[in-house]
Short mmCIF file of C-alpha atoms in Angstrom, two decimals:
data_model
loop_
_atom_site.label_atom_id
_atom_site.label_comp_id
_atom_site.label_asym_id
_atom_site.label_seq_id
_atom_site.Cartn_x
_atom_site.Cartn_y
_atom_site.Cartn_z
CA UNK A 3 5.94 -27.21 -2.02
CA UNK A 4 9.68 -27.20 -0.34
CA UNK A 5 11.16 -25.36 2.72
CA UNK A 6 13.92 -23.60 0.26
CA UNK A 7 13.68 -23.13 -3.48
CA UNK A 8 16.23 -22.26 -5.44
CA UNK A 9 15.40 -21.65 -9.15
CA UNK A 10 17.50 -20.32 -12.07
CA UNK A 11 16.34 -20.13 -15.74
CA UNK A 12 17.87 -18.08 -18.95
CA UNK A 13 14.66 -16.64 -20.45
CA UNK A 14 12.41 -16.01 -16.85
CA UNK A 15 10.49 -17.58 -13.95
CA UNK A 16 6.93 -17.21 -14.39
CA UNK A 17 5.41 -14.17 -15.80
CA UNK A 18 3.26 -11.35 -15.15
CA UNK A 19 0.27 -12.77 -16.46
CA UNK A 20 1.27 -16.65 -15.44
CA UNK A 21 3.56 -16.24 -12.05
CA UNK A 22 5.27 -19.30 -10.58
CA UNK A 23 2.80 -20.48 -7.32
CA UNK A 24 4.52 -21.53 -4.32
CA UNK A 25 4.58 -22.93 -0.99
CA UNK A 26 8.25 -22.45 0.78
CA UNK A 27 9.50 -20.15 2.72
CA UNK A 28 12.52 -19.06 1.39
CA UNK A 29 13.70 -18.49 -2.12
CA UNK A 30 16.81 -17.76 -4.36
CA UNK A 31 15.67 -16.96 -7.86
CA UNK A 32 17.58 -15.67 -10.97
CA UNK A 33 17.46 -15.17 -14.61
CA UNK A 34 20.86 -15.13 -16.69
CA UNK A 35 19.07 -13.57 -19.96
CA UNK A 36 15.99 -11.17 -20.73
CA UNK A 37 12.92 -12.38 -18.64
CA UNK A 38 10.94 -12.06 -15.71
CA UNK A 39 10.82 -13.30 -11.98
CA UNK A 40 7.41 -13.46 -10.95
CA UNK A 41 6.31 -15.67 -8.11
CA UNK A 42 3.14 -15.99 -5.59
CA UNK A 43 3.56 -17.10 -2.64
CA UNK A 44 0.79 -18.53 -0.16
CA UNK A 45 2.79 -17.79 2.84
CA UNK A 46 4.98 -15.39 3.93
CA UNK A 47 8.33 -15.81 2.06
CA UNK A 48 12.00 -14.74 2.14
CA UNK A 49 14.03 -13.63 -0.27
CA UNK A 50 17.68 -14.56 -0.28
CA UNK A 51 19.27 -13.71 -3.32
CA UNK A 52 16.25 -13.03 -6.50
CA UNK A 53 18.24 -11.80 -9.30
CA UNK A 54 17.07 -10.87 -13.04
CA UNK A 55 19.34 -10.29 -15.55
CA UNK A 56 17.30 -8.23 -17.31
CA UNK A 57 13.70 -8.30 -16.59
CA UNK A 58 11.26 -7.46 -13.62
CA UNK A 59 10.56 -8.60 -10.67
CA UNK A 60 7.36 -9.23 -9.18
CA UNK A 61 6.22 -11.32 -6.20
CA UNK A 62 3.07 -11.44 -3.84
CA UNK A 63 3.08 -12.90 -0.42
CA UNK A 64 0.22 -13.74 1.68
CA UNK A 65 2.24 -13.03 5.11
CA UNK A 66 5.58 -10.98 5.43
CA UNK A 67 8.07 -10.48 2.61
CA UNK A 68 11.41 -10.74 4.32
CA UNK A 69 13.70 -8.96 0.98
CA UNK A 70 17.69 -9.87 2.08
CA UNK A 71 18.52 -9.55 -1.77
CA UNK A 72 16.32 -8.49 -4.38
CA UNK A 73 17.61 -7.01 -7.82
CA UNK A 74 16.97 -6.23 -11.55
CA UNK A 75 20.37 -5.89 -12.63
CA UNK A 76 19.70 -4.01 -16.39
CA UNK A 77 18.75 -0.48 -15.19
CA UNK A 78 15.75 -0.03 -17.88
CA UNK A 79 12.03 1.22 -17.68
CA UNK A 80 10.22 -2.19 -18.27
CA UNK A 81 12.35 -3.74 -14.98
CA UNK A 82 10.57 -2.90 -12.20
CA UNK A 83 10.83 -4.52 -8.87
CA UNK A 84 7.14 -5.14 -7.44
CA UNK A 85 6.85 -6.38 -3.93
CA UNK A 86 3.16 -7.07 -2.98
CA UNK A 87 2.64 -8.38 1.03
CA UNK A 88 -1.38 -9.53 1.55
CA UNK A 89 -2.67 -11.13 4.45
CA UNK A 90 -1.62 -8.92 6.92
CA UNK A 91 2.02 -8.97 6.12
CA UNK A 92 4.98 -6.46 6.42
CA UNK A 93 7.84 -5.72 4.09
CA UNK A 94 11.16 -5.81 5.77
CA UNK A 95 13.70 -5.00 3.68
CA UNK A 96 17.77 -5.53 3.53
CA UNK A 97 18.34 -4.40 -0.42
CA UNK A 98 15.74 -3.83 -3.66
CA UNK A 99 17.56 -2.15 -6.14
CA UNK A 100 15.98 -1.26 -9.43
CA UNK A 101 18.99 0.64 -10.71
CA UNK A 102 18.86 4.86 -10.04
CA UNK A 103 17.87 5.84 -13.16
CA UNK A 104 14.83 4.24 -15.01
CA UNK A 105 13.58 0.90 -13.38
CA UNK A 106 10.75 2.15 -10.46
CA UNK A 107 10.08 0.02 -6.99
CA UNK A 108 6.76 -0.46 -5.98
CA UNK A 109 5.88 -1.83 -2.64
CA UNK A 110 2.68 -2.60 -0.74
CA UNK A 111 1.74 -3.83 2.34
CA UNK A 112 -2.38 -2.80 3.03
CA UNK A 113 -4.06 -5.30 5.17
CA UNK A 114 -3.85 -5.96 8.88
CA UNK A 115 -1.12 -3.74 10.40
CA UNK A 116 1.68 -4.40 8.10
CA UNK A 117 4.24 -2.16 7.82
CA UNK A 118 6.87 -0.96 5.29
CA UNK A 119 10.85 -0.87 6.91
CA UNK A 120 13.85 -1.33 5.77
CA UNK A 121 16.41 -3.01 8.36
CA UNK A 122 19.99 -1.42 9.84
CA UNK A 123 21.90 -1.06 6.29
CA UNK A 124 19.35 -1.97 4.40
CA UNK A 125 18.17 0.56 1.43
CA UNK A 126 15.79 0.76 -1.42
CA UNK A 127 16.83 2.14 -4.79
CA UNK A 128 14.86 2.50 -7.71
CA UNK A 129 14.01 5.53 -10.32
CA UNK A 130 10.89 6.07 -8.66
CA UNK A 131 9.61 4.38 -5.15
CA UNK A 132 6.17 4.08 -4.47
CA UNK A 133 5.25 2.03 -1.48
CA UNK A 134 1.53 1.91 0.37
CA UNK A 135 1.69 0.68 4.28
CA UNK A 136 -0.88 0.34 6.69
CA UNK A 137 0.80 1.37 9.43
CA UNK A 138 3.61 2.79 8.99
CA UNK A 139 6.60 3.32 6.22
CA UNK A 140 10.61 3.34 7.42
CA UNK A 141 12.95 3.03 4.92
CA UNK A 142 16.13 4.43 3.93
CA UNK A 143 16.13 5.28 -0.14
CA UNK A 144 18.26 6.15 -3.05
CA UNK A 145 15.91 6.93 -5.33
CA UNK A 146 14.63 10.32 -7.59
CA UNK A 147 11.03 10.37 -6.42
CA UNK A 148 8.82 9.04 -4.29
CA UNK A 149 4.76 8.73 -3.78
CA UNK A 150 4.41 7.07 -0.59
CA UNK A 151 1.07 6.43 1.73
CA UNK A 152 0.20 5.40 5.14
CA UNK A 153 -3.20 4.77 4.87
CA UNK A 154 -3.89 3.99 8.90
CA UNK A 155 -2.22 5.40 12.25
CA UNK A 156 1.34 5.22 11.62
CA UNK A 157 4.42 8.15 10.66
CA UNK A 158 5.98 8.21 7.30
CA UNK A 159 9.93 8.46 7.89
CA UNK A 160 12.25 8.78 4.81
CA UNK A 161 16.15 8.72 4.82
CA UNK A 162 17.29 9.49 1.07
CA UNK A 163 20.75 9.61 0.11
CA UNK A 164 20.64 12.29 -2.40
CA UNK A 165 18.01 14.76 -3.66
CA UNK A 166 14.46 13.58 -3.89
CA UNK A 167 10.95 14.76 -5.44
CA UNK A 168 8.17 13.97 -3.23
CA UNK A 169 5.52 14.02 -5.85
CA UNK A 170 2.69 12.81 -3.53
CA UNK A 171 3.26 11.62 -0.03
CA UNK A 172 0.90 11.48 2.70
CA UNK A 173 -0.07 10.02 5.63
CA UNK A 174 -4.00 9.00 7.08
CA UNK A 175 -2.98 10.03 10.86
CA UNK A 176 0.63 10.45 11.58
CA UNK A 177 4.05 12.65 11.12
CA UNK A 178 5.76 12.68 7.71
CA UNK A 179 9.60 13.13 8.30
CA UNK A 180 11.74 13.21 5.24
CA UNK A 181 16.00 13.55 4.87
CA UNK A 182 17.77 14.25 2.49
CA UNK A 183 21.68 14.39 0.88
CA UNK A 184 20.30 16.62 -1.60
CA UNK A 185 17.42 19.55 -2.89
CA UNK A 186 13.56 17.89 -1.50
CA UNK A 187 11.54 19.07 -4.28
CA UNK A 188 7.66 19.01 -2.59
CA UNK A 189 4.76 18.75 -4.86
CA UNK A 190 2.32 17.28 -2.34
CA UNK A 191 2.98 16.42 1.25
CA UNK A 192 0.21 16.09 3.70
CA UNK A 193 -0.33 14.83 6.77
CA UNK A 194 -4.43 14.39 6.39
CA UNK A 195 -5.45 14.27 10.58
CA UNK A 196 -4.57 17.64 11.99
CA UNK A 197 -3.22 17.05 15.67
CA UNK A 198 -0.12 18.30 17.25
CA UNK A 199 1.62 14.82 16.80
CA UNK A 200 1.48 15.00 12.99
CA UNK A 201 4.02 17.07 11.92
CA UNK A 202 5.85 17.48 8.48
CA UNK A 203 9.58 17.99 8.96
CA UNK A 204 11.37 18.25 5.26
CA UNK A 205 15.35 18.28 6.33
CA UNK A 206 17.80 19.15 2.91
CA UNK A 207 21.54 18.44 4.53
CA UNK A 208 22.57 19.33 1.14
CA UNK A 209 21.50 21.87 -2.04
#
């Protein structure tokens, strides 16, 4: 229990099946070899600089995740970047980067009205983004696909930098609005509550 913690290790911080429990409310985490970060939090928590190496990421928050800096630095399948918010907290998010070509994000914030966002400049990027939200997802992306949810009353807005596959987005009652640098390749978009404030609006500036 600390008001800042700043860790470093070679070989990981916690692990999937054995995370690092804390009470603080900010950290700075990284790994200089292969291994894990993997922390849970009691409170809400934010995240200066959490750097692996060359391992995943994971950490659950019973309140808001504030993400300034959060990175898995080796670009590989097994290095995800999992951000979980409980408790009724919101993601806000400044950078998660999982690399653009194999390691996946996956975000969730599904109790109370939390929200998924990222802030002015910030971005996601990640093979594959998948993020749930109560209320409402925001975020500005680099990534190849997504399969996103709003599970309450809230719109689904997407700002991607290149092309992007929506492979299954969809939102409970609200507008889906998706842009693009590149070809949007929809498998399944749906907006589920049919009213004239839920429209889809797919926007490809480039391809």
């Amino acid at each position: 229990t600390t008001n800042v913690l700043t860790a470093s290790a070679a070989t990981g911080i916690g692990s999937g099946a054995d995370p690092l429990d804390t009470t603080i409310a900010t950290l700075a985490a990284s790994t200089s070899g292969t291994g894990p970060i993997a922390v849970n939090e009691t409170n809400g928590v934010t995240l200066i600089n959490v750097i692996a190496a060359n391992g995943p990421v994971t950490v659950t928050a019973c309140g808001t995740i504030n993400a300034h800096k959060v990175v898995s630095s080796t670009d590989a399948d097994a290095n995800d970047i999992a951000l979980t918010a409980t408790g009724g907290g919101s993601l806000a998010i400044d950078e998660v980067n999982a690399g653009t070509a194999n390691g996946d994000v996956l975000l969730s914030a599904t109790t109370g009205a939390a929200t998924i966002t990222t802030n002015a400049n910030g971005r996601v990027t990640g093979d594959t983004l998948t993020a749930t939200a109560v209320n409402g997802i925001n975020v500005t992306t680099t990534a190849n696909s997504a399969d996103l949810s709003v599970t309450g009353a809230g719109a689904l807005v997407v700002r991607e930098l290149n092309a992007l596959a929506l492979t299954d987005v969809d939102t409970a009652n609200g507008p889906i609005t998706v842009t693009a640098g590149g070809t949007v390749t929809a498998t399944d978009v749906r907006s589920l509550t049919d009213a004239d404030a839920n429209d889809i609006a797919l926007t490809a500036t480039v391809g």
